[in-house]
Every structure is written in C-alpha cells, then in structure tokens.
Amino acid sequence: MNEKKLTFKDYAKALGPGAIMSAAIIGPGTVTTASTQGANYGYTALWILLLACLIAYFFQEPATRISIGCKESVMVGVREYISPGVAKFLWVVLFVGSIAFQAGNLSGASMALTYFFPGTTNLLWAIIMSVLALVIVLLNRYKIIEGVNQILIILMVLAFVLTACTSGPNIGDMFTEGFSFKIPGGNAILAVSLLATTVTPNLVLGYSSFLRKKYPDSKSPKNDIKLAKADLGLNMFITFLITGAIIVCAGTLLHPKGIQISSAADMAQQLTPLLGRFAGIFFSLGLWAAAISSVLYQISIHNMLFPPAFELDENPKAKHNVIITCLVVLIPIILIVIFGSSPVQLIIAAQALNGIALPMVCIISWILCNKKSLLGDFVNNLRQNIIMGIVTALTLLFAINALYSVIQKVIAMF
C-alpha cells in the first residue's frame, strides 16, 4: 500500500492522545516533586527531568505499533500472547493505584480551588471535580476527552511557564547547573523519585487504549504510526517544558532564600509575597489543571482496560464498565470523608504494586514487540531492541527505588 506524503495539517489533526498522556503524567505529585527539587537543589534536576521524558517516550512508543499497526490494545496483547492472569493482575494494580492516588489528585484540585475561594472545603471541591470528570467520561466521546486535555495542557503551559519567566531566571545558570549531570544534593533516591513520577505502569496501557479510540481502523498504518509518534514526542517535550518551568521557578525564587516546601500548595503560597498575588493565582491555576487532568485520566481508563483484561463486553455503556467507572469516582471520595486522603496503608500497597508492575509492563511490551505473529512488519528492529533494553533496565531501577521507599515506610510504622 502506498502511503501518501504527510502534511502539516495531517500532523495537526493527529494531536490528541499524546496530550492526554502528558496531562496524566503532570499531576499534583509531579508538581510537588518538581517544586521541592527546585527549592532544595536549584536547577540541578533539569537534566534528570529531560532523561525522564525521553524514557517516558520510549516506554510508550511500542503502543503506537501494537495499537495502530495490529489494531489491538496492549491489554489484549497481554491477555492473548502473555497470559490472561497477567492481564488481570495488571488491571488490579492500575485499579488500586487509581483508588490510592485519586484522593491525592482530588486534594490537589481542591487546594488549588480553595486558593481562589477561601473558606470552601476540600470535600466540596472533590465531589464537584469528581462529578464533572464522571460526566465527561460517561458521555463516551473520545473527542471531548481529547479536547479537554488539550485545553488543560495549554493552561498548564501558560500558567507554569509564565510564572517561571516572571521569576527572572538566569539563563546561563539554567544550562550550566541544569545540565551539569550531577545528582541533586548527591541524593540518588530523590533523583530517581523525579524519574519515577514521570514513568508509571499505566502509561503504555492507557495510551494504547486512547490510540484505539483515535485510530479505530487505520487505513494507512505506517503514516498513522508516524503521526502518533510525532504527537507523543511533542507532548513529552511539553511535559519537560511544564515540569521544568516549575523547577526553574522554585530554583530561582525559593532555593537562594533557603525556603523549604512540602507541597504544591506551599509553592503557591510562597510565590505570592515574592512575585505578587498574580503569581500565586497562575501557579494555583496550573496546579488545578494538573490535578483535574489526572482525575479525568484515572476515571477514563478503566472502562477501556477492564473489559479486555477479563475478556468482557467492551461497550462503555455495559453494566460492568459503568460500575467500575463509578467505583473509581466514589471510593476516593469516601476515603477523603473518612481519612482526609487515602490511608497510608493503601498508598504503600499501591506503591509496592507499581514498583512490581512497572518493569513487568516494560518487559511485556518488549516481548510483544518481538512477536512477528503479532506485529508483522512493525516488529522490533535492533535499534528498538537496544532502546527497550535500556528503558527496561532503568524501570527496574525505578522499581527498586519504589520498593525501597515502601520498606522504609513499613519500618517507620512499627
């Protein structure tokens, strides 16, 4: 089949799934990690962030060939070519992670909104944001989810990049310190935490499902794969731009003054006396966009991942899919009512499961990409195998760090 020459219009129309993934990566946890890295160590973490975004690109890239070239989601590939049990285990990991971390996402959105509306409660905003996200998902219109996430990404770029520019960073120091390839503060565990918050087990599985929505029946798979990779590459760069802007802002304003912060909300509060109320408003707006995009992502992926994992009807309106979606909305709100956030034990369990699942997903993708019977002409070449080998080794490092963190937390509980 002859593939037509791609135009700028083709690339513009292909934008979408990458924005959803970028918006999913940049949640309250990423904003907090980037803020604390900048406040504690200045610009020195920028090179680690760039590496993280490169790893995130190559971690997700196999989904373009499986989802578009083979017209199957990665989860279906796991079930049919690896094991139904592995597919079910991966879904359970993602479900527990969604429940555990969704409360944090909702709290991030709520903290941002209480900055604009003092006196309101986190629970009120958590309920409002959850219902809003649920309505968007239940409309079952991929274009709406794509459009909302693109708007949120633009909002984050404007909010965080404008705040960083206003802070007056030294461009020379940004490059000399930011790309000195030194471990910030000599603390390798903190450095790995920035990598780990950018690469999570659900990325390749979720991305694959959104690609199936974007390209349900590709007539020009080679071109569509090329377009999808361009979209993904652009949005991983935007991920670097947004998160890097947060590091730069904290590194410029807070690090020289020795100001310590423990959350993204602290960052917004500290910016107000330094740059004026508008800086706090912009940062809080960016935090809200980061939080609500992560909320939307966690709610939207399960009616696409649960059915193929258990070989059930994939119609989003099927009873089991609606129930699963509603559970991802309701359980975090219940946790906020009872505990104020997810209980520590649940977060620890989710982190442990993520630590196990991340390299597992990477290895599974690697195996699938070498199956000629599945991928045909899109099977891995030598260069792709080398890259996936490097990414797998790095995800194993992330997993070891995550499990080490879990062990420390468990020990601290006794």
PDB file of C-alpha atoms in Angstrom, residues 116-350:
ATOM      1  CA  PHE A 116      -9.418  31.153  44.758  1.00  0.00           C
ATOM      2  CA  PHE A 117     -12.395  30.581  47.053  1.00  0.00           C
ATOM      3  CA  PRO A 118     -11.185  30.815  50.676  1.00  0.00           C
ATOM      4  CA  GLY A 119     -13.499  29.249  53.218  1.00  0.00           C
ATOM      5  CA  THR A 120     -14.691  26.424  50.967  1.00  0.00           C
ATOM      6  CA  THR A 121     -13.888  22.827  51.885  1.00  0.00           C
ATOM      7  CA  ASN A 122     -11.718  20.284  50.101  1.00  0.00           C
ATOM      8  CA  LEU A 123     -14.532  17.725  50.250  1.00  0.00           C
ATOM      9  CA  LEU A 124     -16.926  20.046  48.398  1.00  0.00           C
ATOM     10  CA  TRP A 125     -14.458  20.590  45.544  1.00  0.00           C
ATOM     11  CA  ALA A 126     -13.512  16.889  45.487  1.00  0.00           C
ATOM     12  CA  ILE A 127     -17.153  15.979  44.908  1.00  0.00           C
ATOM     13  CA  ILE A 128     -17.641  18.689  42.256  1.00  0.00           C
ATOM     14  CA  MET A 129     -14.470  17.726  40.367  1.00  0.00           C
ATOM     15  CA  SER A 130     -15.304  14.005  40.508  1.00  0.00           C
ATOM     16  CA  VAL A 131     -18.826  14.531  39.197  1.00  0.00           C
ATOM     17  CA  LEU A 132     -17.518  16.788  36.417  1.00  0.00           C
ATOM     18  CA  ALA A 133     -14.942  14.181  35.362  1.00  0.00           C
ATOM     19  CA  LEU A 134     -17.518  11.374  35.577  1.00  0.00           C
ATOM     20  CA  VAL A 135     -19.944  13.243  33.308  1.00  0.00           C
ATOM     21  CA  ILE A 136     -17.191  13.792  30.726  1.00  0.00           C
ATOM     22  CA  VAL A 137     -16.273  10.088  30.783  1.00  0.00           C
ATOM     23  CA  LEU A 138     -19.873   8.816  30.670  1.00  0.00           C
ATOM     24  CA  LEU A 139     -20.575  10.956  27.605  1.00  0.00           C
ATOM     25  CA  ASN A 140     -18.321   8.397  25.898  1.00  0.00           C
ATOM     26  CA  ARG A 141     -16.971  10.884  23.369  1.00  0.00           C
ATOM     27  CA  TYR A 142     -13.256  10.470  22.806  1.00  0.00           C
ATOM     28  CA  LYS A 143     -13.109  13.901  21.141  1.00  0.00           C
ATOM     29  CA  ILE A 144     -14.382  15.546  24.325  1.00  0.00           C
ATOM     30  CA  ILE A 145     -11.713  13.866  26.492  1.00  0.00           C
ATOM     31  CA  GLU A 146      -9.063  14.753  23.923  1.00  0.00           C
ATOM     32  CA  GLY A 147     -10.229  18.377  23.673  1.00  0.00           C
ATOM     33  CA  VAL A 148     -10.483  18.873  27.449  1.00  0.00           C
ATOM     34  CA  ASN A 149      -6.956  17.539  27.973  1.00  0.00           C
ATOM     35  CA  GLN A 150      -5.536  19.721  25.198  1.00  0.00           C
ATOM     36  CA  ILE A 151      -7.098  22.779  26.851  1.00  0.00           C
ATOM     37  CA  LEU A 152      -5.685  21.728  30.243  1.00  0.00           C
ATOM     38  CA  ILE A 153      -2.195  21.253  28.753  1.00  0.00           C
ATOM     39  CA  ILE A 154      -2.323  24.731  27.182  1.00  0.00           C
ATOM     40  CA  LEU A 155      -3.469  26.109  30.546  1.00  0.00           C
ATOM     41  CA  MET A 156      -0.541  24.416  32.330  1.00  0.00           C
ATOM     42  CA  VAL A 157       1.955  25.752  29.778  1.00  0.00           C
ATOM     43  CA  LEU A 158       0.635  29.289  30.198  1.00  0.00           C
ATOM     44  CA  ALA A 159       0.389  29.090  33.992  1.00  0.00           C
ATOM     45  CA  PHE A 160       3.715  27.472  34.816  1.00  0.00           C
ATOM     46  CA  VAL A 161       5.882  28.867  32.019  1.00  0.00           C
ATOM     47  CA  LEU A 162       4.631  32.439  32.547  1.00  0.00           C
ATOM     48  CA  THR A 163       5.285  32.094  36.291  1.00  0.00           C
ATOM     49  CA  ALA A 164       8.804  30.790  35.593  1.00  0.00           C
ATOM     50  CA  CYS A 165       9.535  33.656  33.170  1.00  0.00           C
ATOM     51  CA  THR A 166       8.237  36.190  35.706  1.00  0.00           C
ATOM     52  CA  SER A 167      10.606  34.796  38.326  1.00  0.00           C
ATOM     53  CA  GLY A 168      13.576  36.108  36.283  1.00  0.00           C
ATOM     54  CA  PRO A 169      15.800  33.021  35.993  1.00  0.00           C
ATOM     55  CA  ASN A 170      19.441  33.286  34.949  1.00  0.00           C
ATOM     56  CA  ILE A 171      19.523  31.559  31.549  1.00  0.00           C
ATOM     57  CA  GLY A 172      23.236  30.790  31.797  1.00  0.00           C
ATOM     58  CA  ASP A 173      22.820  29.152  35.208  1.00  0.00           C
ATOM     59  CA  MET A 174      19.853  27.149  33.907  1.00  0.00           C
ATOM     60  CA  PHE A 175      22.098  25.447  31.357  1.00  0.00           C
ATOM     61  CA  THR A 176      25.331  25.198  33.350  1.00  0.00           C
ATOM     62  CA  GLU A 177      23.634  23.948  36.524  1.00  0.00           C
ATOM     63  CA  GLY A 178      20.627  22.248  34.986  1.00  0.00           C
ATOM     64  CA  PHE A 179      22.710  20.110  32.632  1.00  0.00           C
ATOM     65  CA  SER A 180      25.792  19.572  34.770  1.00  0.00           C
ATOM     66  CA  PHE A 181      24.743  15.894  35.068  1.00  0.00           C
ATOM     67  CA  LYS A 182      25.216  15.986  38.813  1.00  0.00           C
ATOM     68  CA  ILE A 183      22.894  14.196  41.229  1.00  0.00           C
ATOM     69  CA  PRO A 184      20.937  16.912  43.106  1.00  0.00           C
ATOM     70  CA  GLY A 185      22.388  17.101  46.609  1.00  0.00           C
ATOM     71  CA  GLY A 186      24.137  13.793  45.972  1.00  0.00           C
ATOM     72  CA  ASN A 187      20.847  12.069  46.859  1.00  0.00           C
ATOM     73  CA  ALA A 188      20.281   9.389  44.214  1.00  0.00           C
ATOM     74  CA  ILE A 189      16.979   8.281  45.753  1.00  0.00           C
ATOM     75  CA  LEU A 190      15.490  11.770  45.394  1.00  0.00           C
ATOM     76  CA  ALA A 191      16.758  11.913  41.829  1.00  0.00           C
ATOM     77  CA  VAL A 192      15.095   8.603  40.992  1.00  0.00           C
ATOM     78  CA  SER A 193      11.842   9.853  42.551  1.00  0.00           C
ATOM     79  CA  LEU A 194      11.641  12.526  39.848  1.00  0.00           C
ATOM     80  CA  LEU A 195      12.128   9.863  37.195  1.00  0.00           C
ATOM     81  CA  ALA A 196       9.584   7.560  38.795  1.00  0.00           C
ATOM     82  CA  THR A 197       6.844  10.201  38.954  1.00  0.00           C
ATOM     83  CA  THR A 198       7.163  10.620  35.164  1.00  0.00           C
ATOM     84  CA  VAL A 199       7.084   6.917  34.223  1.00  0.00           C
ATOM     85  CA  THR A 200       4.246   4.848  35.720  1.00  0.00           C
ATOM     86  CA  PRO A 201       2.861   1.381  34.831  1.00  0.00           C
ATOM     87  CA  ASN A 202      -0.439   2.676  33.466  1.00  0.00           C
ATOM     88  CA  LEU A 203       1.118   4.882  30.761  1.00  0.00           C
ATOM     89  CA  VAL A 204       1.601   2.381  27.954  1.00  0.00           C
ATOM     90  CA  LEU A 205      -1.682   0.558  28.697  1.00  0.00           C
ATOM     91  CA  GLY A 206      -3.716   3.759  28.898  1.00  0.00           C
ATOM     92  CA  TYR A 207      -2.010   5.307  25.878  1.00  0.00           C
ATOM     93  CA  SER A 208      -2.749   2.195  23.835  1.00  0.00           C
ATOM     94  CA  SER A 209      -6.453   2.425  24.685  1.00  0.00           C
ATOM     95  CA  PHE A 210      -6.661   6.072  23.628  1.00  0.00           C
ATOM     96  CA  LEU A 211      -4.844   5.266  20.375  1.00  0.00           C
ATOM     97  CA  ARG A 212      -7.506   2.658  19.626  1.00  0.00           C
ATOM     98  CA  LYS A 213     -10.106   5.421  20.049  1.00  0.00           C
ATOM     99  CA  LYS A 214      -8.167   7.788  17.795  1.00  0.00           C
ATOM    100  CA  TYR A 215      -7.349   5.177  15.129  1.00  0.00           C
ATOM    101  CA  PRO A 216     -10.093   2.522  15.330  1.00  0.00           C
ATOM    102  CA  ASP A 217      -9.421   1.186  11.837  1.00  0.00           C
ATOM    103  CA  SER A 218      -6.276   2.665  10.308  1.00  0.00           C
ATOM    104  CA  LYS A 219      -6.099   2.521   6.513  1.00  0.00           C
ATOM    105  CA  SER A 220      -2.523   3.858   6.416  1.00  0.00           C
ATOM    106  CA  PRO A 221      -0.848   2.308   9.472  1.00  0.00           C
ATOM    107  CA  LYS A 222       2.710   3.405   8.636  1.00  0.00           C
ATOM    108  CA  ASN A 223       1.654   7.022   8.297  1.00  0.00           C
ATOM    109  CA  ASP A 224      -0.613   6.876  11.327  1.00  0.00           C
ATOM    110  CA  ILE A 225       2.183   5.398  13.445  1.00  0.00           C
ATOM    111  CA  LYS A 226       4.462   8.197  12.274  1.00  0.00           C
ATOM    112  CA  LEU A 227       1.796  10.766  13.180  1.00  0.00           C
ATOM    113  CA  ALA A 228       1.196   9.179  16.589  1.00  0.00           C
ATOM    114  CA  LYS A 229       4.924   9.182  17.357  1.00  0.00           C
ATOM    115  CA  ALA A 230       5.168  12.858  16.414  1.00  0.00           C
ATOM    116  CA  ASP A 231       2.222  13.658  18.696  1.00  0.00           C
ATOM    117  CA  LEU A 232       3.760  11.656  21.543  1.00  0.00           C
ATOM    118  CA  GLY A 233       7.203  13.238  21.063  1.00  0.00           C
ATOM    119  CA  LEU A 234       5.783  16.770  21.039  1.00  0.00           C
ATOM    120  CA  ASN A 235       3.803  16.171  24.206  1.00  0.00           C
ATOM    121  CA  MET A 236       6.694  14.563  26.076  1.00  0.00           C
ATOM    122  CA  PHE A 237       8.651  17.741  25.228  1.00  0.00           C
ATOM    123  CA  ILE A 238       5.720  19.779  26.569  1.00  0.00           C
ATOM    124  CA  THR A 239       5.842  17.614  29.703  1.00  0.00           C
ATOM    125  CA  PHE A 240       9.502  18.600  30.089  1.00  0.00           C
ATOM    126  CA  LEU A 241       8.662  22.269  29.423  1.00  0.00           C
ATOM    127  CA  ILE A 242       5.897  22.405  32.053  1.00  0.00           C
ATOM    128  CA  THR A 243       7.683  20.427  34.766  1.00  0.00           C
ATOM    129  CA  GLY A 244      10.988  22.170  34.008  1.00  0.00           C
ATOM    130  CA  ALA A 245       9.261  25.543  34.413  1.00  0.00           C
ATOM    131  CA  ILE A 246       8.200  24.522  37.931  1.00  0.00           C
ATOM    132  CA  ILE A 247      11.782  23.519  38.822  1.00  0.00           C
ATOM    133  CA  VAL A 248      13.117  26.787  37.366  1.00  0.00           C
ATOM    134  CA  CYS A 249      10.589  28.896  39.269  1.00  0.00           C
ATOM    135  CA  ALA A 250      11.346  27.202  42.605  1.00  0.00           C
ATOM    136  CA  GLY A 251      15.087  27.186  41.864  1.00  0.00           C
ATOM    137  CA  THR A 252      15.091  30.902  41.074  1.00  0.00           C
ATOM    138  CA  LEU A 253      12.928  32.195  43.920  1.00  0.00           C
ATOM    139  CA  LEU A 254      12.993  29.708  46.790  1.00  0.00           C
ATOM    140  CA  HIS A 255      16.372  27.966  46.594  1.00  0.00           C
ATOM    141  CA  PRO A 256      18.558  31.100  47.078  1.00  0.00           C
ATOM    142  CA  LYS A 257      16.470  32.075  50.130  1.00  0.00           C
ATOM    143  CA  GLY A 258      16.629  28.576  51.636  1.00  0.00           C
ATOM    144  CA  ILE A 259      12.824  28.321  51.690  1.00  0.00           C
ATOM    145  CA  GLN A 260      11.640  24.719  52.181  1.00  0.00           C
ATOM    146  CA  ILE A 261       8.286  23.467  50.912  1.00  0.00           C
ATOM    147  CA  SER A 262       6.435  20.191  51.302  1.00  0.00           C
ATOM    148  CA  SER A 263       3.590  20.536  48.795  1.00  0.00           C
ATOM    149  CA  ALA A 264       2.488  22.296  45.635  1.00  0.00           C
ATOM    150  CA  ALA A 265       0.087  24.386  47.727  1.00  0.00           C
ATOM    151  CA  ASP A 266       3.088  25.628  49.755  1.00  0.00           C
ATOM    152  CA  MET A 267       4.715  26.674  46.478  1.00  0.00           C
ATOM    153  CA  ALA A 268       1.696  28.790  45.501  1.00  0.00           C
ATOM    154  CA  GLN A 269       1.632  30.413  48.954  1.00  0.00           C
ATOM    155  CA  GLN A 270       5.366  31.236  48.804  1.00  0.00           C
ATOM    156  CA  LEU A 271       5.094  32.825  45.358  1.00  0.00           C
ATOM    157  CA  THR A 272       2.545  35.409  46.483  1.00  0.00           C
ATOM    158  CA  PRO A 273       4.870  37.524  48.703  1.00  0.00           C
ATOM    159  CA  LEU A 274       7.765  37.113  46.234  1.00  0.00           C
ATOM    160  CA  LEU A 275       6.060  37.878  42.919  1.00  0.00           C
ATOM    161  CA  GLY A 276       2.649  39.177  43.928  1.00  0.00           C
ATOM    162  CA  ARG A 277      -0.802  37.649  44.045  1.00  0.00           C
ATOM    163  CA  PHE A 278      -0.962  37.062  40.287  1.00  0.00           C
ATOM    164  CA  ALA A 279       1.936  34.581  40.532  1.00  0.00           C
ATOM    165  CA  GLY A 280       0.075  32.642  43.204  1.00  0.00           C
ATOM    166  CA  ILE A 281      -3.058  32.710  41.059  1.00  0.00           C
ATOM    167  CA  PHE A 282      -1.212  31.451  37.965  1.00  0.00           C
ATOM    168  CA  PHE A 283       0.526  28.665  39.875  1.00  0.00           C
ATOM    169  CA  SER A 284      -2.711  27.596  41.583  1.00  0.00           C
ATOM    170  CA  LEU A 285      -4.463  27.590  38.201  1.00  0.00           C
ATOM    171  CA  GLY A 286      -1.717  25.346  36.832  1.00  0.00           C
ATOM    172  CA  LEU A 287      -1.988  23.069  39.864  1.00  0.00           C
ATOM    173  CA  TRP A 288      -5.739  22.782  39.335  1.00  0.00           C
ATOM    174  CA  ALA A 289      -5.244  21.903  35.642  1.00  0.00           C
ATOM    175  CA  ALA A 290      -2.629  19.285  36.581  1.00  0.00           C
ATOM    176  CA  ALA A 291      -4.898  17.765  39.217  1.00  0.00           C
ATOM    177  CA  ILE A 292      -8.167  17.678  37.254  1.00  0.00           C
ATOM    178  CA  SER A 293      -6.426  16.211  34.168  1.00  0.00           C
ATOM    179  CA  SER A 294      -5.069  13.367  36.328  1.00  0.00           C
ATOM    180  CA  VAL A 295      -8.511  12.858  37.885  1.00  0.00           C
ATOM    181  CA  LEU A 296     -10.065  12.632  34.419  1.00  0.00           C
ATOM    182  CA  TYR A 297      -7.396  10.199  33.213  1.00  0.00           C
ATOM    183  CA  GLN A 298      -7.769   7.820  36.159  1.00  0.00           C
ATOM    184  CA  ILE A 299     -11.548   7.717  35.723  1.00  0.00           C
ATOM    185  CA  SER A 300     -11.482   7.332  31.937  1.00  0.00           C
ATOM    186  CA  ILE A 301      -9.018   4.444  31.548  1.00  0.00           C
ATOM    187  CA  HIS A 302     -10.865   1.716  33.440  1.00  0.00           C
ATOM    188  CA  ASN A 303     -13.816   1.191  31.116  1.00  0.00           C
ATOM    189  CA  MET A 304     -11.191   0.666  28.388  1.00  0.00           C
ATOM    190  CA  LEU A 305      -8.811  -1.602  30.348  1.00  0.00           C
ATOM    191  CA  PHE A 306     -11.179  -3.712  32.486  1.00  0.00           C
ATOM    192  CA  PRO A 307     -13.063  -5.433  29.595  1.00  0.00           C
ATOM    193  CA  PRO A 308     -10.016  -6.674  27.626  1.00  0.00           C
ATOM    194  CA  ALA A 309      -8.294  -7.809  30.829  1.00  0.00           C
ATOM    195  CA  PHE A 310     -11.284 -10.017  31.740  1.00  0.00           C
ATOM    196  CA  GLU A 311     -12.496 -10.679  28.166  1.00  0.00           C
ATOM    197  CA  LEU A 312     -15.810  -8.885  28.679  1.00  0.00           C
ATOM    198  CA  ASP A 313     -18.027  -6.689  26.525  1.00  0.00           C
ATOM    199  CA  GLU A 314     -16.054  -3.523  25.685  1.00  0.00           C
ATOM    200  CA  ASN A 315     -19.120  -1.305  25.242  1.00  0.00           C
ATOM    201  CA  PRO A 316     -18.561   1.612  27.689  1.00  0.00           C
ATOM    202  CA  LYS A 317     -22.291   1.543  28.494  1.00  0.00           C
ATOM    203  CA  ALA A 318     -22.168  -2.110  29.585  1.00  0.00           C
ATOM    204  CA  LYS A 319     -23.178  -2.503  33.242  1.00  0.00           C
ATOM    205  CA  HIS A 320     -19.782  -3.794  34.432  1.00  0.00           C
ATOM    206  CA  ASN A 321     -17.948  -0.864  32.796  1.00  0.00           C
ATOM    207  CA  VAL A 322     -20.288   1.738  34.292  1.00  0.00           C
ATOM    208  CA  ILE A 323     -19.925   0.125  37.746  1.00  0.00           C
ATOM    209  CA  ILE A 324     -16.103   0.102  37.553  1.00  0.00           C
ATOM    210  CA  THR A 325     -16.043   3.739  36.426  1.00  0.00           C
ATOM    211  CA  CYS A 326     -18.355   4.783  39.265  1.00  0.00           C
ATOM    212  CA  LEU A 327     -16.224   2.903  41.814  1.00  0.00           C
ATOM    213  CA  VAL A 328     -13.123   4.848  40.736  1.00  0.00           C
ATOM    214  CA  VAL A 329     -15.136   8.014  41.409  1.00  0.00           C
ATOM    215  CA  LEU A 330     -16.861   7.045  44.659  1.00  0.00           C
ATOM    216  CA  ILE A 331     -14.181   5.182  46.643  1.00  0.00           C
ATOM    217  CA  PRO A 332     -11.650   8.093  46.707  1.00  0.00           C
ATOM    218  CA  ILE A 333     -14.392  10.470  47.897  1.00  0.00           C
ATOM    219  CA  ILE A 334     -15.289   8.011  50.678  1.00  0.00           C
ATOM    220  CA  LEU A 335     -11.608   7.843  51.635  1.00  0.00           C
ATOM    221  CA  ILE A 336     -11.430  11.660  51.787  1.00  0.00           C
ATOM    222  CA  VAL A 337     -14.525  11.721  54.038  1.00  0.00           C
ATOM    223  CA  ILE A 338     -13.062   9.104  56.395  1.00  0.00           C
ATOM    224  CA  PHE A 339      -9.325   9.833  56.348  1.00  0.00           C
ATOM    225  CA  GLY A 340      -8.947  13.224  54.636  1.00  0.00           C
ATOM    226  CA  SER A 341      -6.944  11.400  51.949  1.00  0.00           C
ATOM    227  CA  SER A 342      -6.052   7.820  51.033  1.00  0.00           C
ATOM    228  CA  PRO A 343      -4.969   5.827  54.113  1.00  0.00           C
ATOM    229  CA  VAL A 344      -1.218   5.356  54.345  1.00  0.00           C
ATOM    230  CA  GLN A 345      -1.545   1.562  54.093  1.00  0.00           C
ATOM    231  CA  LEU A 346      -3.372   1.825  50.752  1.00  0.00           C
ATOM    232  CA  ILE A 347      -0.797   4.242  49.320  1.00  0.00           C
ATOM    233  CA  ILE A 348       2.022   1.922  50.435  1.00  0.00           C
ATOM    234  CA  ALA A 349       0.277  -1.059  48.819  1.00  0.00           C
ATOM    235  CA  ALA A 350      -0.213   0.900  45.581  1.00  0.00           C
TER     236      ALA A 350
END
